[in-house]
Every structure is written in C-alpha cells, then in structure tokens.
Short mmCIF file of C-alpha atoms in Angstrom, two decimals:
data_model
loop_
_atom_site.label_atom_id
_atom_site.label_comp_id
_atom_site.label_asym_id
_atom_site.label_seq_id
_atom_site.Cartn_x
_atom_site.Cartn_y
_atom_site.Cartn_z
CA UNK A 1 -1.90 28.15 -6.76
CA UNK A 2 1.76 29.14 -6.52
CA UNK A 3 1.36 29.53 -2.75
CA UNK A 4 -0.65 26.36 -2.17
CA UNK A 5 1.56 23.88 -4.00
CA UNK A 6 4.80 24.42 -1.99
CA UNK A 7 2.88 24.30 1.29
CA UNK A 8 1.03 21.14 0.27
CA UNK A 9 4.21 19.42 -0.89
CA UNK A 10 6.18 20.42 2.21
CA UNK A 11 3.39 19.45 4.59
CA UNK A 12 2.86 16.06 2.95
CA UNK A 13 6.58 15.19 3.03
CA UNK A 14 6.90 16.31 6.66
CA UNK A 15 4.00 14.08 7.70
CA UNK A 16 5.70 11.15 5.96
CA UNK A 17 8.60 11.24 8.41
CA UNK A 18 6.55 11.37 11.58
CA UNK A 19 5.64 8.35 13.71
CA UNK A 20 2.11 8.28 12.25
CA UNK A 21 3.02 5.39 9.96
CA UNK A 22 3.74 3.07 12.90
CA UNK A 23 0.40 4.00 14.43
CA UNK A 24 -1.64 3.60 11.22
CA UNK A 25 0.00 0.74 9.30
CA UNK A 26 -2.14 -2.02 10.86
CA UNK A 27 -5.43 -0.11 10.70
CA UNK A 28 -7.76 -2.21 8.52
CA UNK A 29 -9.76 0.89 7.60
CA UNK A 30 -6.72 2.21 5.75
CA UNK A 31 -5.16 -1.00 4.43
CA UNK A 32 -6.83 -4.16 3.17
CA UNK A 33 -5.17 -7.57 2.76
CA UNK A 34 -4.61 -6.63 -0.90
CA UNK A 35 -3.00 -3.26 -0.14
CA UNK A 36 -1.19 -3.82 3.16
CA UNK A 37 2.39 -2.53 3.34
CA UNK A 38 3.33 -5.11 6.00
CA UNK A 39 2.21 -7.96 3.77
CA UNK A 40 4.08 -6.42 0.85
CA UNK A 41 7.27 -6.34 2.95
CA UNK A 42 6.79 -9.97 3.91
CA UNK A 43 6.28 -10.99 0.28
CA UNK A 44 9.39 -9.13 -0.87
CA UNK A 45 11.45 -10.77 1.88
CA UNK A 46 10.31 -14.24 0.78
CA UNK A 47 10.81 -13.38 -2.90
CA UNK A 48 14.39 -12.20 -2.32
CA UNK A 49 15.16 -15.42 -0.43
CA UNK A 50 13.88 -17.64 -3.27
CA UNK A 51 10.70 -18.63 -1.48
CA UNK A 52 7.44 -18.41 -3.39
CA UNK A 53 5.41 -15.75 -1.52
CA UNK A 54 2.21 -17.17 -3.00
CA UNK A 55 2.76 -20.60 -1.45
CA UNK A 56 1.29 -19.38 1.83
CA UNK A 57 -2.05 -17.80 2.48
CA UNK A 58 -1.30 -14.20 3.35
CA UNK A 59 0.24 -12.51 0.30
CA UNK A 60 -2.08 -11.08 -2.37
CA UNK A 61 -0.04 -8.35 -4.09
CA UNK A 62 0.81 -8.38 -7.78
CA UNK A 63 4.14 -9.88 -8.93
CA UNK A 64 4.73 -6.54 -10.65
CA UNK A 65 5.14 -4.92 -7.23
CA UNK A 66 7.49 -7.72 -6.17
CA UNK A 67 9.69 -7.07 -9.20
CA UNK A 68 9.53 -3.29 -8.83
CA UNK A 69 10.41 -3.14 -5.14
CA UNK A 70 13.05 -5.87 -5.19
CA UNK A 71 15.00 -4.60 -8.22
CA UNK A 72 14.22 -1.07 -9.45
CA UNK A 73 13.28 0.61 -6.15
CA UNK A 74 14.56 -1.35 -3.11
CA UNK A 75 11.82 -0.97 -0.54
CA UNK A 76 12.88 0.49 2.79
CA UNK A 77 10.84 2.57 5.20
CA UNK A 78 12.55 5.74 3.95
CA UNK A 79 12.13 5.04 0.24
CA UNK A 80 8.53 3.96 0.80
CA UNK A 81 7.65 7.17 2.63
CA UNK A 82 9.25 9.29 -0.09
CA UNK A 83 7.57 7.30 -2.87
CA UNK A 84 4.10 7.44 -1.30
CA UNK A 85 4.39 11.18 -0.61
CA UNK A 86 5.55 11.71 -4.19
CA UNK A 87 2.52 9.78 -5.44
CA UNK A 88 0.24 12.07 -3.41
CA UNK A 89 1.83 15.19 -4.87
CA UNK A 90 1.75 13.70 -8.37
CA UNK A 91 -1.93 12.80 -7.94
CA UNK A 92 -2.79 16.36 -6.93
CA UNK A 93 -0.91 17.62 -10.00
CA UNK A 94 -2.80 15.19 -12.24
CA UNK A 95 -6.10 16.35 -10.75
CA UNK A 96 -5.23 19.92 -11.72
CA UNK A 97 -4.27 18.87 -15.24
CA UNK A 98 -7.54 16.97 -15.65
CA UNK A 99 -9.42 20.07 -14.49
CA UNK A 100 -7.54 22.19 -17.04
CA UNK A 101 -8.33 19.73 -19.82
CA UNK A 102 -12.02 19.79 -18.90
CA UNK A 103 -12.49 23.52 -18.27
CA UNK A 104 -9.91 24.91 -20.71
CA UNK A 105 -8.93 27.33 -17.91
CA UNK A 106 -5.39 27.70 -16.58
CA UNK A 107 -4.93 29.23 -13.16
CA UNK A 108 -7.54 30.71 -10.86
CA UNK A 109 -9.02 29.83 -7.52
CA UNK A 110 -10.63 26.61 -8.74
CA UNK A 111 -7.20 24.96 -9.05
CA UNK A 112 -6.54 25.68 -5.38
CA UNK A 113 -9.85 24.01 -4.54
CA UNK A 114 -8.95 20.95 -6.61
CA UNK A 115 -5.58 20.66 -4.88
CA UNK A 116 -7.12 21.19 -1.45
CA UNK A 117 -9.88 18.64 -2.11
CA UNK A 118 -7.21 16.02 -2.71
CA UNK A 119 -4.40 16.93 -0.33
CA UNK A 120 -6.62 17.76 2.66
CA UNK A 121 -8.96 14.77 2.30
CA UNK A 122 -8.36 12.51 5.35
CA UNK A 123 -9.78 9.55 3.43
CA UNK A 124 -6.75 9.92 1.12
CA UNK A 125 -3.79 11.11 3.17
CA UNK A 126 -4.34 8.69 6.08
CA UNK A 127 -4.10 5.54 3.86
CA UNK A 128 -1.06 7.13 2.25
CA UNK A 129 0.58 7.66 5.64
CA UNK A 130 -0.20 4.00 6.38
CA UNK A 131 1.66 3.17 3.12
CA UNK A 132 -1.35 1.38 1.66
CA UNK A 133 -0.81 0.51 -2.01
CA UNK A 134 -4.26 1.95 -2.70
CA UNK A 135 -2.36 5.26 -2.98
CA UNK A 136 -0.39 3.84 -5.92
CA UNK A 137 -3.64 2.62 -7.49
CA UNK A 138 -5.20 6.07 -7.20
CA UNK A 139 -2.17 7.63 -8.88
CA UNK A 140 -2.40 5.14 -11.75
CA UNK A 141 -6.12 5.85 -12.11
CA UNK A 142 -5.57 9.61 -12.32
CA UNK A 143 -2.64 9.10 -14.70
CA UNK A 144 -4.81 7.05 -17.05
CA UNK A 145 -7.45 9.83 -17.02
CA UNK A 146 -4.78 12.45 -17.65
CA UNK A 147 -3.37 10.57 -20.63
CA UNK A 148 -6.90 9.95 -21.95
CA UNK A 149 -7.67 13.68 -21.77
CA UNK A 150 -4.43 14.37 -23.66
CA UNK A 151 -5.26 11.65 -26.25
CA UNK A 152 -2.07 9.74 -25.51
CA UNK A 153 -3.55 6.35 -26.21
CA UNK A 154 -0.58 4.07 -25.56
CA UNK A 155 0.29 5.71 -22.22
CA UNK A 156 -3.35 5.68 -21.12
CA UNK A 157 -3.96 2.03 -21.94
CA UNK A 158 -0.66 0.88 -20.46
CA UNK A 159 -1.34 2.78 -17.23
CA UNK A 160 -4.86 1.33 -17.09
CA UNK A 161 -3.41 -2.16 -17.66
CA UNK A 162 -1.04 -1.67 -14.70
CA UNK A 163 -3.97 -0.50 -12.59
CA UNK A 164 -6.02 -3.55 -13.58
CA UNK A 165 -3.15 -5.86 -12.60
CA UNK A 166 -2.99 -4.27 -9.16
CA UNK A 167 -6.77 -4.11 -8.69
CA UNK A 168 -8.88 -6.35 -10.93
CA UNK A 169 -12.21 -4.47 -10.40
CA UNK A 170 -10.60 -1.47 -12.14
CA UNK A 171 -11.12 -3.40 -15.39
CA UNK A 172 -14.72 -2.11 -15.26
CA UNK A 173 -13.39 1.41 -15.85
CA UNK A 174 -11.97 0.42 -19.24
CA UNK A 175 -15.14 1.08 -21.34
CA UNK A 176 -15.60 4.65 -20.11
CA UNK A 177 -11.88 5.45 -20.36
CA UNK A 178 -11.81 4.12 -23.93
CA UNK A 179 -14.83 6.34 -24.64
CA UNK A 180 -12.86 9.26 -23.18
CA UNK A 181 -9.95 8.46 -25.48
CA UNK A 182 -12.27 8.62 -28.48
CA UNK A 183 -14.29 11.60 -27.20
CA UNK A 184 -13.58 14.83 -25.34
CA UNK A 185 -13.09 15.65 -21.64
CA UNK A 186 -15.16 18.84 -22.02
CA UNK A 187 -18.31 19.26 -19.94
CA UNK A 188 -21.31 18.22 -22.02
CA UNK A 189 -23.75 17.44 -19.22
CA UNK A 190 -25.97 20.42 -20.06
CA UNK A 191 -26.27 19.42 -23.72
CA UNK A 192 -26.58 15.63 -23.91
CA UNK A 193 -26.73 13.98 -27.30
CA UNK A 194 -26.20 10.61 -28.87
CA UNK A 195 -22.58 10.21 -29.89
CA UNK A 196 -21.71 8.57 -33.17
CA UNK A 197 -19.28 5.76 -32.44
CA UNK A 198 -16.54 4.51 -34.71
CA UNK A 199 -16.86 0.86 -33.76
CA UNK A 200 -13.79 -0.21 -35.71
CA UNK A 201 -11.58 2.30 -33.91
CA UNK A 202 -13.02 1.39 -30.51
CA UNK A 203 -12.42 -2.30 -31.17
CA UNK A 204 -8.81 -1.54 -32.11
CA UNK A 205 -8.37 0.45 -28.90
CA UNK A 206 -9.91 -2.35 -26.83
CA UNK A 207 -7.66 -4.86 -28.61
CA UNK A 208 -4.59 -2.77 -27.81
CA UNK A 209 -5.65 -2.65 -24.16
CA UNK A 210 -5.99 -6.45 -24.09
CA UNK A 211 -2.51 -6.75 -25.60
CA UNK A 212 -1.09 -4.69 -22.74
CA UNK A 213 -3.02 -6.78 -20.22
CA UNK A 214 -1.67 -9.99 -21.78
CA UNK A 215 1.88 -8.67 -21.84
CA UNK A 216 1.77 -7.75 -18.16
CA UNK A 217 0.16 -11.13 -17.44
CA UNK A 218 3.13 -12.90 -19.04
CA UNK A 219 5.60 -10.60 -17.29
CA UNK A 220 3.94 -11.38 -13.94
CA UNK A 221 4.10 -15.11 -14.64
CA UNK A 222 7.80 -14.85 -15.49
CA UNK A 223 8.49 -12.80 -12.38
CA UNK A 224 6.77 -15.32 -10.09
CA UNK A 225 7.99 -18.36 -12.07
CA UNK A 226 4.55 -19.99 -11.93
CA UNK A 227 0.83 -19.34 -12.32
CA UNK A 228 -0.11 -19.42 -8.66
CA UNK A 229 -0.18 -15.62 -8.50
CA UNK A 230 -3.37 -15.57 -10.59
CA UNK A 231 -5.46 -17.24 -7.89
CA UNK A 232 -3.73 -15.36 -5.07
CA UNK A 233 -4.18 -11.89 -6.61
CA UNK A 234 -7.00 -11.77 -9.16
CA UNK A 235 -8.76 -14.76 -7.62
CA UNK A 236 -8.80 -13.19 -4.17
CA UNK A 237 -11.31 -10.55 -5.23
CA UNK A 238 -13.57 -13.25 -6.69
CA UNK A 239 -13.22 -15.99 -4.05
CA UNK A 240 -12.80 -13.80 -0.93
CA UNK A 241 -10.50 -16.16 1.04
CA UNK A 242 -9.43 -13.49 3.56
CA UNK A 243 -12.27 -12.13 5.71
CA UNK A 244 -10.25 -9.46 7.50
CA UNK A 245 -12.63 -6.59 8.42
CA UNK A 246 -12.61 -3.57 6.12
CA UNK A 247 -14.89 -0.60 5.34
CA UNK A 248 -16.63 -2.60 2.61
CA UNK A 249 -19.86 -4.59 2.51
CA UNK A 250 -18.58 -8.08 1.68
CA UNK A 251 -16.57 -9.33 4.64
CA UNK A 252 -19.27 -9.63 7.33
CA UNK A 253 -21.84 -11.05 4.95
CA UNK A 254 -19.52 -13.93 4.01
CA UNK A 255 -18.33 -14.40 7.58
CA UNK A 256 -21.92 -15.30 8.49
CA UNK A 257 -22.56 -17.22 5.27
CA UNK A 258 -23.10 -21.01 5.31
CA UNK A 259 -20.49 -22.68 3.12
CA UNK A 260 -22.97 -24.32 0.75
CA UNK A 261 -24.44 -20.88 -0.12
CA UNK A 262 -21.05 -19.23 -0.57
CA UNK A 263 -20.43 -19.93 -4.31
CA UNK A 264 -23.86 -18.59 -5.30
CA UNK A 265 -23.52 -15.33 -3.37
CA UNK A 266 -19.93 -14.84 -4.53
CA UNK A 267 -21.27 -15.00 -8.07
CA UNK A 268 -24.10 -12.57 -7.22
CA UNK A 269 -21.81 -10.04 -5.54
CA UNK A 270 -19.28 -10.21 -8.37
CA UNK A 271 -21.87 -9.93 -11.15
CA UNK A 272 -23.52 -7.05 -9.31
CA UNK A 273 -20.55 -4.81 -10.15
CA UNK A 274 -21.06 -5.47 -13.86
CA UNK A 275 -24.63 -4.20 -14.07
CA UNK A 276 -23.65 -0.54 -13.69
CA UNK A 277 -21.16 -0.26 -16.55
CA UNK A 278 -23.46 -0.31 -19.59
CA UNK A 279 -26.20 1.99 -18.17
CA UNK A 280 -23.70 4.60 -16.94
CA UNK A 281 -21.66 4.54 -20.16
CA UNK A 282 -24.82 4.74 -22.27
CA UNK A 283 -26.56 7.53 -20.37
CA UNK A 284 -23.41 9.65 -20.02
CA UNK A 285 -21.90 8.83 -23.40
CA UNK A 286 -21.76 12.56 -24.14
CA UNK A 287 -19.46 13.11 -21.11
CA UNK A 288 -17.20 10.06 -20.66
CA UNK A 289 -15.09 11.75 -17.98
CA UNK A 290 -18.18 12.09 -15.80
CA UNK A 291 -19.13 8.47 -16.55
CA UNK A 292 -15.70 7.32 -15.39
CA UNK A 293 -16.07 9.42 -12.25
CA UNK A 294 -19.41 7.75 -11.42
CA UNK A 295 -18.10 4.24 -12.06
CA UNK A 296 -15.12 4.90 -9.80
CA UNK A 297 -17.53 5.96 -7.05
CA UNK A 298 -19.58 2.78 -7.50
CA UNK A 299 -16.44 0.63 -7.29
CA UNK A 300 -15.47 2.45 -4.09
CA UNK A 301 -18.71 1.20 -2.52
CA UNK A 302 -19.01 -2.34 -3.82
CA UNK A 303 -15.50 -3.67 -4.50
CA UNK A 304 -14.53 -6.70 -2.37
CA UNK A 305 -11.59 -5.18 -0.45
CA UNK A 306 -11.98 -1.39 -0.30
CA UNK A 307 -10.09 1.04 1.88
CA UNK A 308 -10.96 4.61 2.81
CA UNK A 309 -8.91 5.74 -0.20
CA UNK A 310 -11.45 4.35 -2.68
CA UNK A 311 -14.46 6.51 -1.77
CA UNK A 312 -12.03 9.27 -0.81
CA UNK A 313 -10.85 9.64 -4.39
CA UNK A 314 -14.44 9.85 -5.60
CA UNK A 315 -15.27 12.58 -3.09
CA UNK A 316 -12.18 14.59 -4.05
CA UNK A 317 -13.02 14.22 -7.75
CA UNK A 318 -16.31 16.05 -7.20
CA UNK A 319 -14.22 19.23 -7.30
CA UNK A 320 -13.68 18.63 -11.04
CA UNK A 321 -17.38 19.10 -11.81
CA UNK A 322 -18.55 22.42 -10.29
CA UNK A 323 -21.31 22.76 -12.88
CA UNK A 324 -23.42 20.14 -11.05
CA UNK A 325 -23.18 21.64 -7.56
CA UNK A 326 -26.37 23.66 -7.75
CA UNK A 327 -28.37 20.54 -8.67
CA UNK A 328 -27.40 18.46 -5.63
CA UNK A 329 -30.52 17.43 -3.73
CA UNK A 330 -29.16 16.56 -0.29
CA UNK A 331 -25.49 17.60 0.06
CA UNK A 332 -25.87 18.45 3.77
CA UNK A 333 -27.36 15.06 4.56
CA UNK A 334 -24.58 13.32 2.65
CA UNK A 335 -21.90 15.37 4.43
CA UNK A 336 -23.44 14.59 7.82
CA UNK A 337 -23.59 10.88 6.97
CA UNK A 338 -19.88 10.94 6.16
CA UNK A 339 -19.13 12.81 9.37
CA UNK A 340 -21.22 10.30 11.32
CA UNK A 341 -19.49 7.33 9.66
CA UNK A 342 -15.99 8.78 10.10
CA UNK A 343 -16.64 8.97 13.85
CA UNK A 344 -18.34 5.58 14.17
CA UNK A 345 -15.81 3.52 12.19
CA UNK A 346 -12.73 4.09 14.41
CA UNK A 347 -14.88 4.13 17.57
CA UNK A 348 -16.57 0.79 16.96
CA UNK A 349 -13.41 -0.89 15.68
CA UNK A 350 -11.66 0.18 18.89
CA UNK A 351 -14.55 -1.05 21.04
CA UNK A 352 -14.51 -4.40 19.27
CA UNK A 353 -10.80 -5.15 18.84
CA UNK A 354 -9.03 -3.06 21.50
CA UNK A 355 -11.45 -2.67 24.39
CA UNK A 356 -13.33 -5.93 23.88
CA UNK A 357 -16.61 -4.30 24.91
CA UNK A 358 -18.20 -4.45 21.44
CA UNK A 359 -18.52 -7.04 18.72
CA UNK A 360 -18.43 -7.40 14.93
CA UNK A 361 -22.05 -6.28 14.64
CA UNK A 362 -21.12 -2.87 16.02
CA UNK A 363 -18.40 -2.36 13.46
CA UNK A 364 -20.43 -3.73 10.54
CA UNK A 365 -23.26 -1.35 11.42
CA UNK A 366 -20.82 1.54 11.05
CA UNK A 367 -19.66 0.21 7.66
CA UNK A 368 -23.30 0.17 6.56
CA UNK A 369 -23.59 3.83 7.53
CA UNK A 370 -20.39 4.50 5.58
CA UNK A 371 -21.75 2.61 2.58
CA UNK A 372 -24.99 4.58 2.79
CA UNK A 373 -23.01 7.85 2.86
CA UNK A 374 -21.02 6.84 -0.22
CA UNK A 375 -24.18 5.64 -1.96
CA UNK A 376 -25.93 8.93 -1.22
CA UNK A 377 -23.00 10.83 -2.76
CA UNK A 378 -23.04 8.68 -5.92
CA UNK A 379 -26.83 8.91 -6.31
CA UNK A 380 -26.70 12.68 -5.84
CA UNK A 381 -23.99 13.00 -8.49
CA UNK A 382 -26.00 10.85 -10.92
CA UNK A 383 -29.12 12.93 -10.33
CA UNK A 384 -27.32 16.26 -10.70
CA UNK A 385 -25.55 15.04 -13.84
CA UNK A 386 -28.96 14.30 -15.36
CA UNK A 387 -30.82 17.28 -13.90
CA UNK A 388 -28.44 19.85 -15.38
CA UNK A 389 -29.76 18.99 -18.85
CA UNK A 390 -33.24 20.23 -17.91
CA UNK A 391 -32.86 23.98 -18.20
CA UNK A 392 -35.48 26.27 -16.66
CA UNK A 393 -36.42 29.28 -18.74
CA UNK A 394 -39.19 31.67 -17.61
CA UNK A 395 -40.69 29.08 -15.34
CA UNK A 396 -40.84 26.30 -17.95
CA UNK A 397 -38.61 23.26 -18.06
CA UNK A 398 -36.94 22.58 -21.39
CA UNK A 399 -36.48 18.82 -21.46
CA UNK A 400 -34.15 16.67 -23.51
CA UNK A 401 -35.19 15.65 -26.98
#
C-alpha cells in the first residue's frame, strides 16, 4: 500500500494538468446537464454579476455549489483540477477506510486492490478529468459511508444531506445508511438474521437527517434569493426538461414520447426507483453496508441523469465484498457486456454527432447494452449476497431458518 498510494496520487494529479480536460469536458457520457462543469461556470458567472442563473433554462446545479465556488473556493481551471484530483484521492482513501471497518484488517494486499479498483477505473477517472460534479457526489457518498461505519452520526447525516441536495435520487440511500448507523459494517451475509430495531432511535436519526435537509434547503433559498432553484434542481430530475443524451435510459424514451402521455410515464419512472428500497433494506437488514451498495448500483442504472461515474462507483465498490466472489454466476458475461458497451458508446455517439452517418437509435441501442451490463452486475451481486448464506457441507445444503 505504501508504494501504491504515492504513485496513484502523483499519476492522478499529473493527468489533471494535461489537455484531456478540454477534450472530455463536453462529452455527454461523462457529464450530464446536472453535473456539467461548463454549465457550472456559466451559472457562477451570472451569479457573480447579480443575474439569477435559474432564470434561464440551462443551469441545474445546487445553490450550495454557487455559494461554495463564488466565495470559499473561487473556481478557476487550476483550482478545479486540483480540487477534483483531491476528491479522487480522498475517495480512494475513504474506500480503504470502509474496507478496514468492514474486515477489521489493516494493511495487506486487499487494500491495494481496493485502491486500484477505484483509481484505475476509467468509468471514474474520465468523468473526473472532465470535471463533472458527479466526482464530488461520489466523494460525499463515500464520506457518508465512512462516517456511518465510524458511528459519527452528525457528520454522516450532514454529508448525506449535502449529497441529497446535489443529487435528489440519493435520498433513497438514506434508509440503508441510517440502518448502517444503528448497526455494524461487519460482513454478516453468511449468517443472516432478523435484526431487532429500536424504532424510537431510528425515528430520531431520521428526524435529525430531515433537520439537516431543511437547514440546507433554507441556506440554498437564501443563497439564490428566491425559490426558483427548487424547480431547476430537484424538479429537473422529476420533470426531465433537458433531453440531452446520456448513458441512462430516460432521455430517448421521453424524446419519442407524445406530450399527453408524458406526465404519466414521468410518474411511473420516478416511482419505479422507490420500489427497490424496502425489499433490499429488508432482505439485507443484517448487512446494511451491502444493502447500501446494492441501492447505489440500482440508482446508477435508473436515475434520470446518470454519467459513467454512477455505475463506475458501484463496480469499484465490489472490491469491498470479496466474500461473495465465489458465488457470482456469470462474471465473465458481465465483464464482456461492459467491454462491449464501453466500445459501442463512444463509437455510436461519434457516428451520430460527429460523422453524421448514424442516428439516435444507434446510440440508444448502446445505452441499452450498457444498462444491461449494469443490471447484470447488480443482479449477480444480489444473488451472490443471498447464495452465500446457503452453506454446503458434505454435499448437503444448509438453508436459512
């Protein structure tokens, strides 16, 4: 580990100061309308010149980012590159700390694998080089898990509240993270059991989280001087006003949608995300860290404006759960699907938008392959997380009671 960390840090900072950012910053696979660095720059410029950035139709970032990058950390290309690289290094460190909290092991080759799974994942470092704010969201997500593993309730809930303000679908992670605060990060997949819940304490924790959400809501309203930010940030994920292509499953469907069907299907797509929370949290109540991991993977597939960083974080997080590896059913097929999708996505987007020899159907077909690859990974992780509880002894399966 002592050899890997300096090399990873140095390599990541060196890449930050290459010309890759100029090449990647407009790639819609790496940045969505909600995470675009160019749109963030435009909003900060308007904000600093006393123009409401939410009065137009192209700015969807949180007012918290406006306040942060116009006062505390003035946003220039240099400061942005340093900050994003620092977030990558911090995220890798948090991954290691989460692994230590789960395994109760310090040092060893597994930590190098955890670092490598994050730092060397192209789904993660390419959006970071493009300065997509999804990198900041991933850091906040890992920080909330780290604080939950350490039982630092206030820090965990405040970090999760910040994450929710930047990305509203992250609110669905709150139940499992609150369970993690009240439980343990230890691996309990092989010995599932019903957990006795202190409902009063969980309600107090949920209430504290809502207080942080409300406080940041008021701070955002004060920073923007009006309430228009609510529709332009939180409302964007529910109303889908910007149909810029992305690696997700929503944009093409609603591009082809007749207007009179749009409200119904917006409701269906939004409610669809909710149906996973209770089953996952119930079935994996004995291992809330694994439940959070699965929910994050589901959000990476079905959220309205995903980037490559969303499923990328899920794939890197698999390194935290080596006990399930032997129970994967089709890891080679899943890996080949990801390889296939990673080649098709840039190829078909170039054929459509640069060469003009393809069309939107080509690109959407590649996003379906990508969605199938992510879905296969999530399904395999769910199966292996359940299968590990069925031990085989002398040819007989010992099932759960």
